[in-house]
Amino acid sequence: MWKNTGMIALSSLLLLSGCLPGLEPDDEGVDIDQEDDEEEVDVEVSPEIPSLDNYYRSILQDGQFIHGVTRGFNTDVVYNRMDLERMEVGMQEIASEEFNQNDYFFREGQFINRNELNSWLMRQKEGSEEEDGNPEGLNPPLGNGESFEVQESSQPRVLSNILEHNYVFENEEGNLQVGGLVIGLSMNSVYYFREQNSDGTYGPWLNEAINEQTSLKEGKNIANEVLERLRNEERAEGALSNVPIMFAIFREAPRDSTVPGEFIATAVAPPEEGIGNWQSLNESHYLFPSNNADEEQREDSEAFNQFRNDVNQFFENYVGVVGEGYYQNDELRNLSIDIPLTFYSKTEIIALTQHVTDRLEQRFPDELEIEVKISSTGGEEALVVKEPGEDPFIHVY
């Protein structure tokens, strides 16, 4: 479980440096957030708040959260909100392997701007920007062929989105310095496209599947190119050469999926070095109940079905119980369950919550992390949380 430190307040600048906690800081940092030399900017770290998981604490400026420079852009390019949420949280989980949560704080990306990101995600096209070209595009140029469909499908856009996270630490002078970056590369598993007609209307959606091997190969190539661009001397005066940059390749789920996609690989480029060895990641999500879960995770699927039957025996009418299981290396690590109700009384909610808690302990292993949300048309009614090796936590709203 991640750990956090206590509240600290700091004032002055955010400095960029290649130094890590415990090492002698570099005196030649780069100012990245001071807006006016005459105006002092208060920078602080958000207070620690007890939660089910301890996340990185965020950097505040004048009491406000520092939004990324591409804020709002990600929701425009990622179709499935579940994919974006999994990517955002998963990148922090991956970051914790390199940037200890006792020493580092989180800040949304500040180095890749919105216009730049837009051009990177577009297809590569010969010619200058004035000539309607896009030499910075990280997606392949259109393929050959006479029809729109053949041109698009023969060279599908492999890259969907790039997400940047910054990790900051307090140096010996009491200033905050950027100690590293995590770059998430969100890859399409299915490329969706449609043709615009001359009258401005659009034709039907078409799609082209992209296999995981292609996602991995193209993701690695893109990571090398992004690293070179980030460490260009013109960006932050070349200071990003002095910090480690992690890359995480995420593969989005198809649009009709009821579960998010998954990370497939990660690697680190140490200061002033290229990307090291890539580490394969094996994670997946399953919906319960589903045919896919029945076929590929039979034992867990049977346990969930027994739990669902236990809940339905509590009511006269059928209740839809739905779960989502998160797997690492083919092992179930986390199970989220939703129990929606139509008619209820407060005493019924209390009794159901007690019943659910008892069934959880009987049907699922003690080392599994479980969260159950009981809701109605009026909103959340109860929450049951079971942490590995601990007694369940129960809250009735």
JSON list of C-alpha atoms in Angstrom, two decimals, residues 120-245:
[
{"chain": "A", "resi": 120, "resn": "TRP", "atom": "CA", "xyz": [1.89, 14.48, -32.57]},
{"chain": "A", "resi": 121, "resn": "LEU", "atom": "CA", "xyz": [-1.33, 12.46, -32.56]},
{"chain": "A", "resi": 122, "resn": "MET", "atom": "CA", "xyz": [-2.18, 13.25, -36.17]},
{"chain": "A", "resi": 123, "resn": "ARG", "atom": "CA", "xyz": [-0.87, 11.32, -39.15]},
{"chain": "A", "resi": 124, "resn": "GLN", "atom": "CA", "xyz": [2.56, 12.16, -40.42]},
{"chain": "A", "resi": 125, "resn": "LYS", "atom": "CA", "xyz": [2.27, 14.18, -43.61]},
{"chain": "A", "resi": 126, "resn": "GLU", "atom": "CA", "xyz": [5.07, 15.50, -45.77]},
{"chain": "A", "resi": 127, "resn": "GLY", "atom": "CA", "xyz": [5.47, 19.23, -46.17]},
{"chain": "A", "resi": 128, "resn": "SER", "atom": "CA", "xyz": [5.63, 22.20, -43.81]},
{"chain": "A", "resi": 129, "resn": "GLU", "atom": "CA", "xyz": [2.74, 23.33, -41.61]},
{"chain": "A", "resi": 130, "resn": "GLU", "atom": "CA", "xyz": [2.19, 26.25, -44.00]},
{"chain": "A", "resi": 131, "resn": "GLU", "atom": "CA", "xyz": [1.71, 23.68, -46.77]},
{"chain": "A", "resi": 132, "resn": "ASP", "atom": "CA", "xyz": [-0.79, 21.72, -44.67]},
{"chain": "A", "resi": 133, "resn": "GLY", "atom": "CA", "xyz": [1.87, 19.16, -43.79]},
{"chain": "A", "resi": 134, "resn": "ASN", "atom": "CA", "xyz": [2.49, 17.55, -40.44]},
{"chain": "A", "resi": 135, "resn": "PRO", "atom": "CA", "xyz": [6.07, 16.31, -40.14]},
{"chain": "A", "resi": 136, "resn": "GLU", "atom": "CA", "xyz": [5.63, 15.88, -36.36]},
{"chain": "A", "resi": 137, "resn": "GLY", "atom": "CA", "xyz": [2.86, 13.29, -36.67]},
{"chain": "A", "resi": 138, "resn": "LEU", "atom": "CA", "xyz": [3.55, 10.06, -34.80]},
{"chain": "A", "resi": 139, "resn": "ASN", "atom": "CA", "xyz": [0.83, 8.10, -36.58]},
{"chain": "A", "resi": 140, "resn": "PRO", "atom": "CA", "xyz": [1.71, 6.64, -39.99]},
{"chain": "A", "resi": 141, "resn": "PRO", "atom": "CA", "xyz": [0.82, 8.46, -43.22]},
{"chain": "A", "resi": 142, "resn": "LEU", "atom": "CA", "xyz": [-2.17, 7.32, -45.22]},
{"chain": "A", "resi": 143, "resn": "GLY", "atom": "CA", "xyz": [-1.66, 4.06, -47.06]},
{"chain": "A", "resi": 144, "resn": "ASN", "atom": "CA", "xyz": [-1.86, 3.50, -50.79]},
{"chain": "A", "resi": 145, "resn": "GLY", "atom": "CA", "xyz": [-5.10, 2.64, -52.51]},
{"chain": "A", "resi": 146, "resn": "GLU", "atom": "CA", "xyz": [-7.88, 4.15, -54.56]},
{"chain": "A", "resi": 147, "resn": "SER", "atom": "CA", "xyz": [-10.60, 4.17, -51.91]},
{"chain": "A", "resi": 148, "resn": "PHE", "atom": "CA", "xyz": [-10.81, 5.99, -48.59]},
{"chain": "A", "resi": 149, "resn": "GLU", "atom": "CA", "xyz": [-11.37, 2.72, -46.75]},
{"chain": "A", "resi": 150, "resn": "VAL", "atom": "CA", "xyz": [-8.28, 1.03, -48.22]},
{"chain": "A", "resi": 151, "resn": "GLN", "atom": "CA", "xyz": [-6.05, 4.05, -47.52]},
{"chain": "A", "resi": 152, "resn": "GLU", "atom": "CA", "xyz": [-7.16, 4.21, -43.89]},
{"chain": "A", "resi": 153, "resn": "SER", "atom": "CA", "xyz": [-7.32, 0.49, -43.09]},
{"chain": "A", "resi": 154, "resn": "SER", "atom": "CA", "xyz": [-3.96, -0.35, -44.70]},
{"chain": "A", "resi": 155, "resn": "GLN", "atom": "CA", "xyz": [-2.21, 2.12, -42.40]},
{"chain": "A", "resi": 156, "resn": "PRO", "atom": "CA", "xyz": [-4.39, 2.41, -39.25]},
{"chain": "A", "resi": 157, "resn": "ARG", "atom": "CA", "xyz": [-3.65, 5.05, -36.65]},
{"chain": "A", "resi": 158, "resn": "VAL", "atom": "CA", "xyz": [-1.91, 3.09, -33.93]},
{"chain": "A", "resi": 159, "resn": "LEU", "atom": "CA", "xyz": [-1.52, 5.91, -31.39]},
{"chain": "A", "resi": 160, "resn": "SER", "atom": "CA", "xyz": [-4.62, 7.30, -29.68]},
{"chain": "A", "resi": 161, "resn": "ASN", "atom": "CA", "xyz": [-3.25, 9.56, -26.94]},
{"chain": "A", "resi": 162, "resn": "ILE", "atom": "CA", "xyz": [-0.19, 10.65, -24.97]},
{"chain": "A", "resi": 163, "resn": "LEU", "atom": "CA", "xyz": [-0.53, 11.42, -21.27]},
{"chain": "A", "resi": 164, "resn": "GLU", "atom": "CA", "xyz": [2.22, 13.18, -19.30]},
{"chain": "A", "resi": 165, "resn": "HIS", "atom": "CA", "xyz": [2.74, 13.09, -15.52]},
{"chain": "A", "resi": 166, "resn": "ASN", "atom": "CA", "xyz": [5.42, 15.01, -13.59]},
{"chain": "A", "resi": 167, "resn": "TYR", "atom": "CA", "xyz": [6.94, 13.85, -10.29]},
{"chain": "A", "resi": 168, "resn": "VAL", "atom": "CA", "xyz": [8.36, 16.52, -8.01]},
{"chain": "A", "resi": 169, "resn": "PHE", "atom": "CA", "xyz": [10.47, 16.43, -4.84]},
{"chain": "A", "resi": 170, "resn": "GLU", "atom": "CA", "xyz": [11.70, 18.92, -2.26]},
{"chain": "A", "resi": 171, "resn": "ASN", "atom": "CA", "xyz": [15.41, 19.68, -2.57]},
{"chain": "A", "resi": 172, "resn": "GLU", "atom": "CA", "xyz": [17.84, 20.66, 0.22]},
{"chain": "A", "resi": 173, "resn": "GLU", "atom": "CA", "xyz": [17.08, 24.37, -0.30]},
{"chain": "A", "resi": 174, "resn": "GLY", "atom": "CA", "xyz": [13.37, 23.82, 0.37]},
{"chain": "A", "resi": 175, "resn": "ASN", "atom": "CA", "xyz": [12.40, 24.31, -3.28]},
{"chain": "A", "resi": 176, "resn": "LEU", "atom": "CA", "xyz": [10.45, 21.85, -5.41]},
{"chain": "A", "resi": 177, "resn": "GLN", "atom": "CA", "xyz": [12.23, 20.23, -8.33]},
{"chain": "A", "resi": 178, "resn": "VAL", "atom": "CA", "xyz": [10.93, 18.01, -11.10]},
{"chain": "A", "resi": 179, "resn": "GLY", "atom": "CA", "xyz": [12.63, 14.68, -10.49]},
{"chain": "A", "resi": 180, "resn": "GLY", "atom": "CA", "xyz": [11.13, 12.65, -13.30]},
{"chain": "A", "resi": 181, "resn": "LEU", "atom": "CA", "xyz": [8.37, 12.17, -15.88]},
{"chain": "A", "resi": 182, "resn": "VAL", "atom": "CA", "xyz": [6.03, 9.34, -16.77]},
{"chain": "A", "resi": 183, "resn": "ILE", "atom": "CA", "xyz": [4.73, 9.27, -20.34]},
{"chain": "A", "resi": 184, "resn": "GLY", "atom": "CA", "xyz": [1.72, 7.09, -21.11]},
{"chain": "A", "resi": 185, "resn": "LEU", "atom": "CA", "xyz": [1.26, 5.99, -24.72]},
{"chain": "A", "resi": 186, "resn": "SER", "atom": "CA", "xyz": [-2.35, 4.95, -25.33]},
{"chain": "A", "resi": 187, "resn": "MET", "atom": "CA", "xyz": [-2.53, 2.60, -28.34]},
{"chain": "A", "resi": 188, "resn": "ASN", "atom": "CA", "xyz": [-5.60, 1.61, -30.35]},
{"chain": "A", "resi": 189, "resn": "SER", "atom": "CA", "xyz": [-6.66, -2.02, -30.30]},
{"chain": "A", "resi": 190, "resn": "VAL", "atom": "CA", "xyz": [-9.25, -1.10, -32.93]},
{"chain": "A", "resi": 191, "resn": "TYR", "atom": "CA", "xyz": [-8.91, 1.89, -35.26]},
{"chain": "A", "resi": 192, "resn": "TYR", "atom": "CA", "xyz": [-12.30, 3.51, -36.00]},
{"chain": "A", "resi": 193, "resn": "PHE", "atom": "CA", "xyz": [-12.72, 5.82, -38.97]},
{"chain": "A", "resi": 194, "resn": "ARG", "atom": "CA", "xyz": [-15.38, 7.22, -41.31]},
{"chain": "A", "resi": 195, "resn": "GLU", "atom": "CA", "xyz": [-15.39, 9.31, -44.44]},
{"chain": "A", "resi": 196, "resn": "GLN", "atom": "CA", "xyz": [-16.60, 12.90, -44.59]},
{"chain": "A", "resi": 197, "resn": "ASN", "atom": "CA", "xyz": [-18.82, 13.58, -47.59]},
{"chain": "A", "resi": 198, "resn": "SER", "atom": "CA", "xyz": [-18.66, 16.71, -49.73]},
{"chain": "A", "resi": 199, "resn": "ASP", "atom": "CA", "xyz": [-21.82, 18.08, -48.06]},
{"chain": "A", "resi": 200, "resn": "GLY", "atom": "CA", "xyz": [-20.25, 17.84, -44.59]},
{"chain": "A", "resi": 201, "resn": "THR", "atom": "CA", "xyz": [-22.07, 14.69, -43.52]},
{"chain": "A", "resi": 202, "resn": "TYR", "atom": "CA", "xyz": [-20.29, 11.47, -42.60]},
{"chain": "A", "resi": 203, "resn": "GLY", "atom": "CA", "xyz": [-20.49, 7.93, -43.84]},
{"chain": "A", "resi": 204, "resn": "PRO", "atom": "CA", "xyz": [-20.81, 4.86, -41.59]},
{"chain": "A", "resi": 205, "resn": "TRP", "atom": "CA", "xyz": [-18.14, 3.96, -39.03]},
{"chain": "A", "resi": 206, "resn": "LEU", "atom": "CA", "xyz": [-15.52, 1.51, -40.26]},
{"chain": "A", "resi": 207, "resn": "ASN", "atom": "CA", "xyz": [-12.86, -0.19, -38.21]},
{"chain": "A", "resi": 208, "resn": "GLU", "atom": "CA", "xyz": [-9.57, -2.05, -38.45]},
{"chain": "A", "resi": 209, "resn": "ALA", "atom": "CA", "xyz": [-8.30, -4.35, -35.67]},
{"chain": "A", "resi": 210, "resn": "ILE", "atom": "CA", "xyz": [-4.70, -3.88, -34.49]},
{"chain": "A", "resi": 211, "resn": "ASN", "atom": "CA", "xyz": [-3.02, -6.86, -32.81]},
{"chain": "A", "resi": 212, "resn": "GLU", "atom": "CA", "xyz": [-1.07, -6.56, -29.58]},
{"chain": "A", "resi": 213, "resn": "GLN", "atom": "CA", "xyz": [2.28, -7.28, -31.23]},
{"chain": "A", "resi": 214, "resn": "THR", "atom": "CA", "xyz": [1.78, -4.27, -33.51]},
{"chain": "A", "resi": 215, "resn": "SER", "atom": "CA", "xyz": [0.73, -2.08, -30.57]},
{"chain": "A", "resi": 216, "resn": "LEU", "atom": "CA", "xyz": [3.86, -3.08, -28.68]},
{"chain": "A", "resi": 217, "resn": "LYS", "atom": "CA", "xyz": [6.24, -2.63, -31.61]},
{"chain": "A", "resi": 218, "resn": "GLU", "atom": "CA", "xyz": [4.82, 0.76, -32.63]},
{"chain": "A", "resi": 219, "resn": "GLY", "atom": "CA", "xyz": [4.61, 1.90, -29.01]},
{"chain": "A", "resi": 220, "resn": "LYS", "atom": "CA", "xyz": [8.31, 1.25, -28.50]},
{"chain": "A", "resi": 221, "resn": "ASN", "atom": "CA", "xyz": [9.21, 3.15, -31.67]},
{"chain": "A", "resi": 222, "resn": "ILE", "atom": "CA", "xyz": [7.02, 6.08, -30.64]},
{"chain": "A", "resi": 223, "resn": "ALA", "atom": "CA", "xyz": [8.56, 6.10, -27.15]},
{"chain": "A", "resi": 224, "resn": "ASN", "atom": "CA", "xyz": [12.04, 6.52, -28.65]},
{"chain": "A", "resi": 225, "resn": "GLU", "atom": "CA", "xyz": [10.86, 9.45, -30.77]},
{"chain": "A", "resi": 226, "resn": "VAL", "atom": "CA", "xyz": [9.03, 11.12, -27.86]},
{"chain": "A", "resi": 227, "resn": "LEU", "atom": "CA", "xyz": [12.13, 10.76, -25.67]},
{"chain": "A", "resi": 228, "resn": "GLU", "atom": "CA", "xyz": [14.24, 12.51, -28.29]},
{"chain": "A", "resi": 229, "resn": "ARG", "atom": "CA", "xyz": [11.72, 15.35, -28.53]},
{"chain": "A", "resi": 230, "resn": "LEU", "atom": "CA", "xyz": [11.44, 15.78, -24.77]},
{"chain": "A", "resi": 231, "resn": "ARG", "atom": "CA", "xyz": [15.21, 15.94, -24.36]},
{"chain": "A", "resi": 232, "resn": "ASN", "atom": "CA", "xyz": [15.70, 18.44, -27.16]},
{"chain": "A", "resi": 233, "resn": "GLU", "atom": "CA", "xyz": [17.86, 21.41, -26.11]},
{"chain": "A", "resi": 234, "resn": "GLU", "atom": "CA", "xyz": [15.04, 23.80, -27.00]},
{"chain": "A", "resi": 235, "resn": "ARG", "atom": "CA", "xyz": [12.66, 22.26, -24.44]},
{"chain": "A", "resi": 236, "resn": "ALA", "atom": "CA", "xyz": [13.26, 23.59, -20.90]},
{"chain": "A", "resi": 237, "resn": "GLU", "atom": "CA", "xyz": [16.79, 24.47, -22.05]},
{"chain": "A", "resi": 238, "resn": "GLY", "atom": "CA", "xyz": [17.56, 20.77, -22.39]},
{"chain": "A", "resi": 239, "resn": "ALA", "atom": "CA", "xyz": [17.11, 20.12, -18.67]},
{"chain": "A", "resi": 240, "resn": "LEU", "atom": "CA", "xyz": [14.89, 17.07, -19.24]},
{"chain": "A", "resi": 241, "resn": "SER", "atom": "CA", "xyz": [18.07, 15.22, -20.19]},
{"chain": "A", "resi": 242, "resn": "ASN", "atom": "CA", "xyz": [18.89, 15.24, -16.47]},
{"chain": "A", "resi": 243, "resn": "VAL", "atom": "CA", "xyz": [15.82, 13.38, -15.21]},
{"chain": "A", "resi": 244, "resn": "PRO", "atom": "CA", "xyz": [14.60, 9.80, -15.64]},
{"chain": "A", "resi": 245, "resn": "ILE", "atom": "CA", "xyz": [11.63, 9.42, -17.98]}
]
